[in-house]
Tab-separated table of C-alpha atoms and ligand atoms in Angstrom:
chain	number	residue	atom	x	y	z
A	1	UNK	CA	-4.478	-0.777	-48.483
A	2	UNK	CA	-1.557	0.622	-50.717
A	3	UNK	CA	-1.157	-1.325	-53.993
A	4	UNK	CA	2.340	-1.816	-55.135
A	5	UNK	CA	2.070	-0.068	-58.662
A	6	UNK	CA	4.426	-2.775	-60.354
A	7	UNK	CA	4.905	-6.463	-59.766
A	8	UNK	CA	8.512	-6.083	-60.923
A	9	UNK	CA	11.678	-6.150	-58.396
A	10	UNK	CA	14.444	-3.836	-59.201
A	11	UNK	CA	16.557	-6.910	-59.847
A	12	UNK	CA	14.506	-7.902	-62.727
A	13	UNK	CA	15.660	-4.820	-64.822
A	14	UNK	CA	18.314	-6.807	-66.700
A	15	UNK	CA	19.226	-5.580	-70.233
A	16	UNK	CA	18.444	-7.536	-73.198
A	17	UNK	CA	20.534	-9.912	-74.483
A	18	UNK	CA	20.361	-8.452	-77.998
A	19	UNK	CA	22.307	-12.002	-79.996
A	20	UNK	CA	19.245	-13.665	-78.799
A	21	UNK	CA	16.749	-10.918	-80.295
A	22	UNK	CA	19.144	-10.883	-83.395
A	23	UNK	CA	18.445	-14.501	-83.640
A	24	UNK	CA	14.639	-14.548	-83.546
A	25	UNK	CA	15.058	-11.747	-86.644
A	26	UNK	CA	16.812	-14.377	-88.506
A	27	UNK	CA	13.887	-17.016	-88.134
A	28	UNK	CA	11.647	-14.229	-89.037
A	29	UNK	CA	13.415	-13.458	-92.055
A	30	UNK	CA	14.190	-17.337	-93.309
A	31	UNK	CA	10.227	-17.748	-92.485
A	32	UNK	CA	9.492	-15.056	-94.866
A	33	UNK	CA	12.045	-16.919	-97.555
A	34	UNK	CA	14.865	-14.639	-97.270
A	35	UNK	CA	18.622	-16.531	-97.630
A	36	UNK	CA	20.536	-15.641	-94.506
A	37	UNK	CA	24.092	-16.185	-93.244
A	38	UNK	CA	24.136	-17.002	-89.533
A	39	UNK	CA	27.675	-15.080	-87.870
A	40	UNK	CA	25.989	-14.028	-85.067
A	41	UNK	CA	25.195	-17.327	-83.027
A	42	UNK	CA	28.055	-18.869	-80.315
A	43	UNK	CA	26.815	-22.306	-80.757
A	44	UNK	CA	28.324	-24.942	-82.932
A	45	UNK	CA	26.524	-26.256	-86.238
A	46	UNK	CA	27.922	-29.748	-85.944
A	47	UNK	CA	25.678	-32.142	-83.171
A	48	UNK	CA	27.226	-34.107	-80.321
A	49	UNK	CA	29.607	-36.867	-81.116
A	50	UNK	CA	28.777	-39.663	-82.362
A	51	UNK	CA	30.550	-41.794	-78.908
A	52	UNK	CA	27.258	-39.696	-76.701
A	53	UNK	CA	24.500	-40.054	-79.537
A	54	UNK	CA	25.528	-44.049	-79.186
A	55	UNK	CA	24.852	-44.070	-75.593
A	56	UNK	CA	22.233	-41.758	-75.226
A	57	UNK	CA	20.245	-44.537	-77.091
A	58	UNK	CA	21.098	-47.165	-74.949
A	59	UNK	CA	20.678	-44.562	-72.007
A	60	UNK	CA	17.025	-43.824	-73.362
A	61	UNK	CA	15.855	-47.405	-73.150
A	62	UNK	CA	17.538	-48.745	-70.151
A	63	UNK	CA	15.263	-47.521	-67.386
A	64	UNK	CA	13.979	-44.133	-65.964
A	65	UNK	CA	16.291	-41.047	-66.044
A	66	UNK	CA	15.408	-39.979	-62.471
A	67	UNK	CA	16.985	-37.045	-60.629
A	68	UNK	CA	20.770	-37.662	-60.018
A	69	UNK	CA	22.756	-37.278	-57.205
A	70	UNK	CA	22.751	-33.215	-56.823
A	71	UNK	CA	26.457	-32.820	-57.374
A	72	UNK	CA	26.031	-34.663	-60.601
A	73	UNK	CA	26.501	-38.237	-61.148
A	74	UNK	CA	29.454	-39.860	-59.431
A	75	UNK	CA	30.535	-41.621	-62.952
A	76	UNK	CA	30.561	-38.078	-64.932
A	77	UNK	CA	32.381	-36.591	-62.027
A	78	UNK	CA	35.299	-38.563	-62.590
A	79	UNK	CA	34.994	-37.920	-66.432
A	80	UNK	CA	35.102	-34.296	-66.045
A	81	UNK	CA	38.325	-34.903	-63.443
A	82	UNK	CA	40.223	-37.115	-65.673
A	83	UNK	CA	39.417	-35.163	-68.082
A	84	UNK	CA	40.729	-32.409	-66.486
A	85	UNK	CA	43.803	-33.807	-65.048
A	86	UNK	CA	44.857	-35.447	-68.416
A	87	UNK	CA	44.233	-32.092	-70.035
A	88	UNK	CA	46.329	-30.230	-67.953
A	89	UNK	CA	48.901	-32.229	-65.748
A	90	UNK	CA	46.806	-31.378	-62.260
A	91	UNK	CA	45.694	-33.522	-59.989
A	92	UNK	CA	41.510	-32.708	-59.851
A	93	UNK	CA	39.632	-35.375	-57.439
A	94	UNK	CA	35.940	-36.013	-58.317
A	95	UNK	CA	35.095	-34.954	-55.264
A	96	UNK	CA	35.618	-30.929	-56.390
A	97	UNK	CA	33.704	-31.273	-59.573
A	98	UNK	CA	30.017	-30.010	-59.780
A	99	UNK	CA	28.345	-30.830	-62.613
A	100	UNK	CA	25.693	-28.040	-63.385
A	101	UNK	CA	22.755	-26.699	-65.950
A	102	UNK	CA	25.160	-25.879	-68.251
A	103	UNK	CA	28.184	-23.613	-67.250
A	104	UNK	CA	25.535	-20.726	-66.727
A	105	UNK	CA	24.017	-22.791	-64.112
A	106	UNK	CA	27.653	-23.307	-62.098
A	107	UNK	CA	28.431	-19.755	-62.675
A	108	UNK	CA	25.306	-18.778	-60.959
A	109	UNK	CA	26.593	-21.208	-57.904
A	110	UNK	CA	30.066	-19.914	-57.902
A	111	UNK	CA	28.628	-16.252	-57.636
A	112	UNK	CA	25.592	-17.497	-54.830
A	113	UNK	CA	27.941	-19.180	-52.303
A	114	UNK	CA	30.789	-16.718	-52.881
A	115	UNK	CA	29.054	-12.817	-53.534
A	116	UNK	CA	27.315	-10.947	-50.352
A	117	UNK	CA	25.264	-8.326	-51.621
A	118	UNK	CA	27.611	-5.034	-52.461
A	119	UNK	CA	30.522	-7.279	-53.025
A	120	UNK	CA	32.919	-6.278	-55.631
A	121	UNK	CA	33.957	-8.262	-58.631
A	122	UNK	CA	36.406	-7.169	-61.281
A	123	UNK	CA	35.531	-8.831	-64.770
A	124	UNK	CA	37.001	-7.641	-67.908
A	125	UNK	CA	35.385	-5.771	-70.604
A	126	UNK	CA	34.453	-6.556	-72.992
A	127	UNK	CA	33.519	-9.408	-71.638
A	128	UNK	CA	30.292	-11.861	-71.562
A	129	UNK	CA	27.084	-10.014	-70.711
A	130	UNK	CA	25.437	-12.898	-68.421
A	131	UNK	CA	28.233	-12.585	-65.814
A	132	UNK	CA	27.563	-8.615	-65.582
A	133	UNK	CA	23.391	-8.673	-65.614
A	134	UNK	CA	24.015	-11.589	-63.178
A	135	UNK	CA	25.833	-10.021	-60.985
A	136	UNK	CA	23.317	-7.244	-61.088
A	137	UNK	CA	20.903	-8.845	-60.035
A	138	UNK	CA	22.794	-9.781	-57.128
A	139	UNK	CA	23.486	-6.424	-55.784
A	140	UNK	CA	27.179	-6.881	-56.931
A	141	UNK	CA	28.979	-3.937	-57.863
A	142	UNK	CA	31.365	-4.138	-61.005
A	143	UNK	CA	34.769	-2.928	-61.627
A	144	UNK	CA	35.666	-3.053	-65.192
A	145	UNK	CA	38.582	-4.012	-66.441
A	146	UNK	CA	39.115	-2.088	-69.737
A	147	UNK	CA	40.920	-4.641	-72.029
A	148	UNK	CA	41.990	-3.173	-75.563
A	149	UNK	CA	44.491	-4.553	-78.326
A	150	UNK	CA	47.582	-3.690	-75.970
A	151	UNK	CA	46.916	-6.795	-73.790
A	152	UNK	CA	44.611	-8.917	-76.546
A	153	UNK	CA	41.588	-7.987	-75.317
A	154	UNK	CA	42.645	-10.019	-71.780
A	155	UNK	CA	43.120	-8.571	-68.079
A	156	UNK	CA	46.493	-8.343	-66.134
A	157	UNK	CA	47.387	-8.725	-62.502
A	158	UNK	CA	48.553	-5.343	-63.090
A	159	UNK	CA	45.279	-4.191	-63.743
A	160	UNK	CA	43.944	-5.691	-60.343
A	161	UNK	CA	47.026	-3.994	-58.643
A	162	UNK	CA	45.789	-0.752	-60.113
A	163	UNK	CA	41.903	-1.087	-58.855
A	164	UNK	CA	40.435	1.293	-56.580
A	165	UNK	CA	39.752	-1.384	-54.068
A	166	UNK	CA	40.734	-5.034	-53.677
A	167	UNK	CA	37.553	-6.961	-55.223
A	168	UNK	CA	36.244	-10.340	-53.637
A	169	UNK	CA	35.832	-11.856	-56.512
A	170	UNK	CA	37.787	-11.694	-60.461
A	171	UNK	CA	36.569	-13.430	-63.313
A	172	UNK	CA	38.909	-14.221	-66.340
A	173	UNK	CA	37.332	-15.867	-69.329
A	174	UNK	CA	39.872	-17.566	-71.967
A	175	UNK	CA	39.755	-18.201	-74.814
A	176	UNK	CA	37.273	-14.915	-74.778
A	177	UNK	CA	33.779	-13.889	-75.321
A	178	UNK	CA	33.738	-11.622	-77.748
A	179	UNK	CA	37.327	-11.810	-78.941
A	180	UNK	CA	38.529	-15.046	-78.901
A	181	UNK	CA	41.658	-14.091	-77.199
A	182	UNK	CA	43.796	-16.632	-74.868
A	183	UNK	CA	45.438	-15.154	-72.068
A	184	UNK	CA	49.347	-15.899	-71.507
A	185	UNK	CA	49.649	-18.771	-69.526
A	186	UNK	CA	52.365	-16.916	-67.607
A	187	UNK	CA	49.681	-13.564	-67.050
A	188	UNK	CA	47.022	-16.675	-65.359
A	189	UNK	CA	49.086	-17.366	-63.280
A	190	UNK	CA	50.365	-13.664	-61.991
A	191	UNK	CA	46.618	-13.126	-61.963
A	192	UNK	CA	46.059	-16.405	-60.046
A	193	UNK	CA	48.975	-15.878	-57.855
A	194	UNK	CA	47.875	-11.971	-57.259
A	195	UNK	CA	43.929	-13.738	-55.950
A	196	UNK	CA	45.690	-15.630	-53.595
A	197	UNK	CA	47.607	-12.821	-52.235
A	198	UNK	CA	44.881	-10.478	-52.206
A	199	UNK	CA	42.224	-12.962	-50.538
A	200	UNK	CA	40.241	-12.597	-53.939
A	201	UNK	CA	38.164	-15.440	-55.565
A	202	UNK	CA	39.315	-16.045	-59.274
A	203	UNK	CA	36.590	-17.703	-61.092
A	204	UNK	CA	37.917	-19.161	-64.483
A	205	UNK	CA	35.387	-19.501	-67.068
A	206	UNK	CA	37.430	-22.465	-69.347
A	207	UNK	CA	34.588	-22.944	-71.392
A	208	UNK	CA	35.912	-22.596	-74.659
A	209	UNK	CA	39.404	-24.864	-74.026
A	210	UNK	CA	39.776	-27.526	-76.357
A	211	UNK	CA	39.499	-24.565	-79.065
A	212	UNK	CA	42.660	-22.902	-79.431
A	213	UNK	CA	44.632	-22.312	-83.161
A	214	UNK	CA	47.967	-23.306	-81.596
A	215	UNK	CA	48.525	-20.992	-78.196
A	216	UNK	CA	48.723	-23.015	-75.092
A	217	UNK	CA	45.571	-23.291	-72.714
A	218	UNK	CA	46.562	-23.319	-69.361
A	219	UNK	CA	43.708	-24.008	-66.210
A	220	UNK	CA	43.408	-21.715	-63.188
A	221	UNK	CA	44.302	-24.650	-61.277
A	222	UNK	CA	47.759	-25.387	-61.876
A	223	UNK	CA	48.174	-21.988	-60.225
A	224	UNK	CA	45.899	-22.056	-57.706
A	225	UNK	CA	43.832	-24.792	-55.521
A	226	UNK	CA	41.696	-21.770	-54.436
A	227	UNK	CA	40.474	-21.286	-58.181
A	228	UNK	CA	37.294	-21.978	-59.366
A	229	UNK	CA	36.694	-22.833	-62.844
A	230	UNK	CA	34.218	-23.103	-65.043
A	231	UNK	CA	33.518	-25.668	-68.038
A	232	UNK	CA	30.984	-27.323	-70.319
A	233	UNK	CA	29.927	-29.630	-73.137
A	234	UNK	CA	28.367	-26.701	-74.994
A	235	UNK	CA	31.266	-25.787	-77.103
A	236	UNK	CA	34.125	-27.442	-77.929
A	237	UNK	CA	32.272	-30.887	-76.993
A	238	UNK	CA	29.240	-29.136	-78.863
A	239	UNK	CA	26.243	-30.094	-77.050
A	240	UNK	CA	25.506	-27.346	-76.455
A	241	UNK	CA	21.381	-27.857	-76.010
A	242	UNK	CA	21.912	-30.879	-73.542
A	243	UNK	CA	22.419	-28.147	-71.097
A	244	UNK	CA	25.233	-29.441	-69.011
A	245	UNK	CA	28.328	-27.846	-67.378
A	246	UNK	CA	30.540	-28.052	-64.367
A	247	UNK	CA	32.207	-26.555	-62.008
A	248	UNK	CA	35.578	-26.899	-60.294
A	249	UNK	CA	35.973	-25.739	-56.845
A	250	UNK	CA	37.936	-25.697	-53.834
A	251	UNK	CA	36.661	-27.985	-50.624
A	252	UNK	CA	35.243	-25.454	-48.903
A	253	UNK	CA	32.972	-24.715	-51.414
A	254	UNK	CA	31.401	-28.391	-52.370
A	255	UNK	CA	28.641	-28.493	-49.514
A	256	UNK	CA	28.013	-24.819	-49.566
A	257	UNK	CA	26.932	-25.126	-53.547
A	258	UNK	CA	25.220	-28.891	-53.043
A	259	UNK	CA	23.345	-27.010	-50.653
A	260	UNK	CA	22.459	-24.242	-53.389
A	261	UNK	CA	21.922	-26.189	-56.099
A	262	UNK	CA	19.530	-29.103	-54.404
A	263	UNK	CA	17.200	-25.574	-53.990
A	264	UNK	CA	17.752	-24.028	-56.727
A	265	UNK	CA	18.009	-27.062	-59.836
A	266	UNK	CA	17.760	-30.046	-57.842
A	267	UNK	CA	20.205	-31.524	-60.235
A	268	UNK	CA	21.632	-31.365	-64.355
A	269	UNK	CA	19.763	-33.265	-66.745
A	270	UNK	CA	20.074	-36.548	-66.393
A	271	UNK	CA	20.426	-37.927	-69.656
A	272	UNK	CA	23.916	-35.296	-71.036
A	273	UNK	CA	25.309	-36.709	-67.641
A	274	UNK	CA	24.814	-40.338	-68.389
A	275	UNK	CA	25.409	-39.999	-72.233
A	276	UNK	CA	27.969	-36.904	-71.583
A	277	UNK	CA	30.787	-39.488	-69.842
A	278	UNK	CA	31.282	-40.786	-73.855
A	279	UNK	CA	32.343	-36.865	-74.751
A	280	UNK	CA	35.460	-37.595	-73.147
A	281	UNK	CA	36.661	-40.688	-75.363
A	282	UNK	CA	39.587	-40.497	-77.818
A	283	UNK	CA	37.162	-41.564	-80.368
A	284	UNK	CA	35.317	-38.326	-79.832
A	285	UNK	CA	38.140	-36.227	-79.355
A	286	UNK	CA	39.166	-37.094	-83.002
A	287	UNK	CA	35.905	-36.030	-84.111
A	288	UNK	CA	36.091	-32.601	-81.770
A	289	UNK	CA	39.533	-31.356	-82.862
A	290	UNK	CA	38.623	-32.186	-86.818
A	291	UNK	CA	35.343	-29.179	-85.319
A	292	UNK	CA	37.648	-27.037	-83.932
A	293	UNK	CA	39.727	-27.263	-87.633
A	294	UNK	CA	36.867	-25.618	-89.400
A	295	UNK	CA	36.370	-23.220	-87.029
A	296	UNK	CA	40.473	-22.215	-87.697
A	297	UNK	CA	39.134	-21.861	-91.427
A	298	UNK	CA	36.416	-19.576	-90.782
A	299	UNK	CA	38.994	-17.697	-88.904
A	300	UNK	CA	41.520	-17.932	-91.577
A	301	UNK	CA	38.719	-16.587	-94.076
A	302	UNK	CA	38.162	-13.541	-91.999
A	303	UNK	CA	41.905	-12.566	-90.892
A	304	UNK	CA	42.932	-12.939	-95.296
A	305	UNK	CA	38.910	-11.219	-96.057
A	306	UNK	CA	38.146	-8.521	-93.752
A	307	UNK	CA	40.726	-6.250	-94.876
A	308	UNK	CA	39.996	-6.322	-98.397
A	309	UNK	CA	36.146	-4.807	-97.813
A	310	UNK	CA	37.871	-1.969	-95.636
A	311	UNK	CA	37.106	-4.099	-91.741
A	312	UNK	CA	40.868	-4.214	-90.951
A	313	UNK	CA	40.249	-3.288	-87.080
A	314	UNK	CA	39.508	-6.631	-85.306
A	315	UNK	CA	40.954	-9.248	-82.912
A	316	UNK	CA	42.892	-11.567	-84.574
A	317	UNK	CA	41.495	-14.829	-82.102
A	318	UNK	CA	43.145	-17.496	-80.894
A	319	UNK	CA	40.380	-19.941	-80.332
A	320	UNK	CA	36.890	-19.907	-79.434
A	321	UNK	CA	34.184	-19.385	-81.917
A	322	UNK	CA	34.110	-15.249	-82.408
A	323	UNK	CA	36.073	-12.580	-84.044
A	324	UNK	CA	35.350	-9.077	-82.367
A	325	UNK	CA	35.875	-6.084	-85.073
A	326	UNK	CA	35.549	-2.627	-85.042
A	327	UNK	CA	32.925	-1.268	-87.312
A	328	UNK	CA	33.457	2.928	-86.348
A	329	UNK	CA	34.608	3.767	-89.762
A	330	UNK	CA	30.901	3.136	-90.927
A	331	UNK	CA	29.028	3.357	-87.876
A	332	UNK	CA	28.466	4.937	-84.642
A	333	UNK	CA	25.233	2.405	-83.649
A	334	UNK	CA	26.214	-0.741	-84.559
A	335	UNK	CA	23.251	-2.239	-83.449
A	336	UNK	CA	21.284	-0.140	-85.596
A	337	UNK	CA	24.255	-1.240	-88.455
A	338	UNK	CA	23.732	-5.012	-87.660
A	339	UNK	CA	20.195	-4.612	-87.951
A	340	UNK	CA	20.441	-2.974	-91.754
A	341	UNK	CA	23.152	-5.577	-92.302
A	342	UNK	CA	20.105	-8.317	-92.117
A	343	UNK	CA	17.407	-6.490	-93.306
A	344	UNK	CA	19.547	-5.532	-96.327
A	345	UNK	CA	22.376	-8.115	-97.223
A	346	UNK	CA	20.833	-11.020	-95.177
A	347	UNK	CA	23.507	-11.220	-92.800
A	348	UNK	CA	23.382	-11.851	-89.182
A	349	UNK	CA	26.049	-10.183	-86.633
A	350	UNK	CA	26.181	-9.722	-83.181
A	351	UNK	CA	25.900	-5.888	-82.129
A	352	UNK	CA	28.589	-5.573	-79.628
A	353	UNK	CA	26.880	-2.988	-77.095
A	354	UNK	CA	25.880	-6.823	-75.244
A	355	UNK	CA	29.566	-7.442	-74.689
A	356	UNK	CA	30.702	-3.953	-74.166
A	357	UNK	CA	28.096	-1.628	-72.286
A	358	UNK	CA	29.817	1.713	-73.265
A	359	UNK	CA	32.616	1.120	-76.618
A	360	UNK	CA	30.600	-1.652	-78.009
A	361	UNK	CA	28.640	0.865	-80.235
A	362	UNK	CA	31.541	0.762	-82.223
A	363	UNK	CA	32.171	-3.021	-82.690
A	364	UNK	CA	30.222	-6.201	-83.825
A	365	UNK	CA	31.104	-10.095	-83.225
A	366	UNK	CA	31.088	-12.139	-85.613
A	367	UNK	CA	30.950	-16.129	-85.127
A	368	UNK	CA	33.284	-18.748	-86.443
A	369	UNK	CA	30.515	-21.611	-86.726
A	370	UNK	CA	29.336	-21.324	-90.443
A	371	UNK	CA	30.933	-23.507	-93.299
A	372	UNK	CA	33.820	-22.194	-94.809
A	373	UNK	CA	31.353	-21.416	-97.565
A	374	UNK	CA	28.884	-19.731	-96.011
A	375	UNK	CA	31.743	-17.780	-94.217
A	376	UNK	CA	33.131	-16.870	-97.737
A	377	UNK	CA	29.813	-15.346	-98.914
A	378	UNK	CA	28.996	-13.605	-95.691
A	379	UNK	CA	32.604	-11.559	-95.851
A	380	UNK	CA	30.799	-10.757	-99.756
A	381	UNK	CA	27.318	-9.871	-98.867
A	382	UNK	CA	29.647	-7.770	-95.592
A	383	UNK	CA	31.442	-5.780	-98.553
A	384	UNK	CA	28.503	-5.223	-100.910
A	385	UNK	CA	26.698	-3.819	-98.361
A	386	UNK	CA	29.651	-1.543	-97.129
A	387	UNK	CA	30.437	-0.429	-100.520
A	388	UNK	CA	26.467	0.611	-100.853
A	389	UNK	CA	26.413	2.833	-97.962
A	390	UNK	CA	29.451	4.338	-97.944
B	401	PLP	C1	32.031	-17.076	-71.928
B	401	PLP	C2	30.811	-17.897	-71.748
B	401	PLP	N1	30.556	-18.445	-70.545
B	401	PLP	C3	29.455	-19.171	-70.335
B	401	PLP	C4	28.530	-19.398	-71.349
B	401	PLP	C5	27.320	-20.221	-71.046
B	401	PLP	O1	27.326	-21.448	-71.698
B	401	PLP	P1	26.535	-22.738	-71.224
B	401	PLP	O2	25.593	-22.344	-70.144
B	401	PLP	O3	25.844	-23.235	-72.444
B	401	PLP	O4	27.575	-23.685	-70.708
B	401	PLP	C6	28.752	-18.855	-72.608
B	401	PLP	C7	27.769	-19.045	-73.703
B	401	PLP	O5	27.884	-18.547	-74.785
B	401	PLP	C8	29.913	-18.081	-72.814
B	401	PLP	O6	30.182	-17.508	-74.004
């Protein structure tokens, strides 16, 4: 009998998703009593409203949290679609909302029922490293979409027109992962318009809406019907550990992912579904939006700071919780430059080779969630260490 040498499929050989080794360096250093400032994390410091924590108690001792339905609970369903219609003027019917583990869970749905092995998807970079080592795994192949400072760090339909070949699938994330960025309302909807035109799926990852600094936030679908989009209560409703997202999707699509997700989840956790529904009150909103204020500070900080200790290269964001800035003039390795950065000043930064496979050497991301304090002295501890290696 010939033994199979390794146990591992070729699928499994996913890159690292260094933020998440960068964070277990920072528990190893505050174990070890070192002071460090946390810019590298995309999570929010503030719990979840106080509306959900209210419920969530009453939810907790009213009876068993079994498994619900597998599309999500009917009564969270309609949250998320009058949420969704409020938000944005659209008419979105419960019956096209999924609710999912998180937005990585409907993500992985959107990509199952859509993607045939060898399928193309366009996605821009830089961009969020799940959707690329997922789609590796599926046998996907990739076209980039080079994004730079000309277009904000966001795609164009005119970069679809100019692919190589038309792709099945695009995926357009706004306000951005790394760079905060919002795309033009009017560019969604050339891109949305372009999908429809082309036969092409446009998945919209909306996670971060509800965090923008004053551009508007416009959904995939008020373009397009055939849009899927992508949400969840992990950032601007910041619950982010109660691990539940959603999906929006066209008709033809609802049966296809129940189908996938009663095999592969069964359903999202039961008790951000039943305690999730208060996330969408006005008495939580107020609490949200005074969230998404502080983040504007730490942004303000940055955009007035950086300059003055010689990082004056970076995306200027218009939401979301990063700020993506070139680091070149002091490093060609910035993962090896993040990693001194800790060891050395006790700060924490993304390395941006996650977000951008081949320029990210040259960039780091840096994360809007600490206090305005803690923002302040990590710009400091930034320029000390800048002005000792230089
Ligand atoms: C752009 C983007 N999409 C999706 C996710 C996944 O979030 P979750 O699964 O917590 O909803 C993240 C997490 O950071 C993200 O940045």
């Amino acid at each position: 009998m010939v033994m199979n040498p390794s146990p591992l499929s070729n699928r499994s050989n996913v890159p690292p998703f260094r933020v998440m080794q960068m964070l277990d360096q920072v528990h190893r250093r505050r174990r070890e009593g070192h002071s460090i400032i946390m810019l590298c994390a995309g999570q929010p410091a503030t719990g979840a409203p106080e509306a959900v924590l209210a419920e969530a108690e009453i939810v907790l001792r009213s009876g068993p949290l079994g498994y619900t339905e597998v599309v999500g609970d009917r009564e969270f369903r309609e949250a998320v679609a009058a949420w969704h219609s409020a938000t944005y003027g659209v008419q979105t019917s419960a019956d096209n909302v999924i609710i999912t583990t998180g937005s990585s869970g409907g993500f992985m749905a959107a990509f199952l029922a859509t993607l045939d092995h060898g399928d193309r998807v366009a996605l821009s970079v830089p961009g969020y490293p799940a959707y690329r080592n997922i789609l590796q795994t599926l046998g996907a192949e990739i076209l980039d979409l080079r994004c730079t400072a000309e277009t904000r760090f966001q795609p164009t339909a005119q970069m679809l027109e100019e692919l190589p070949e038309v792709p099945k699938a695009v995926i357009v994330t706004s306000p951005g992962n790394p760079t905060g960025t919002i795309i033009d309302v009017e560019e969604l909807e050339r891109i949305a318009r372009w999908c429809d035109a082309n036969g092409t799926v446009l998945i919209s990852d909306e996670d971060y809406h509800g965090m923008s600094f004053g551009r508007p936030l416009a959904t995939a679908r008020q373009f397009s019907d055939n849009a899927i989009v992508v949400g969840t209560l992990s950032k601007y409703f910041s619950m982010t550990g109660w691990r539940v997202g959603w999906i929006i999707v066209p008709d033809e699509l609802v049966t296809p992912i129940e189908n996938i997700q009663a095999s592969v989840s069964l359903c999202a956790p039961a008790i951000g579904q039943a305690a999730g529904k208060a996330a969408f009150t006005l008495e939580a909103a107020a609490e949200l939006d005074a969230h998404v204020e502080v983040y504007r500070e730490a942004r303000d900080i940055f955009v007035d700071k950086l300059p003055e200790i010689g990082l004056d290269t970076f995306a200027d964001p218009d939401g979301g919780l990063y700020l993506w800035v070139d680091v070149s003039k002091y490093t060609d390795d910035s993962e090896a430059w993040a990693h001194e950065l800790l060891e050395q000043a006790g700060v924490a930064v993304a390395p941006g080779v996650d977000f951008d496979p081949t320029e990210g050497h040259k960039w780091v991301r840096l994360s809007l969630c600490a206090s305005p304090a803690d923002t302040l002295e990590g710009v400091r501890r930034i320029g000390e260490f800048l002005n000792r290696v230089v």
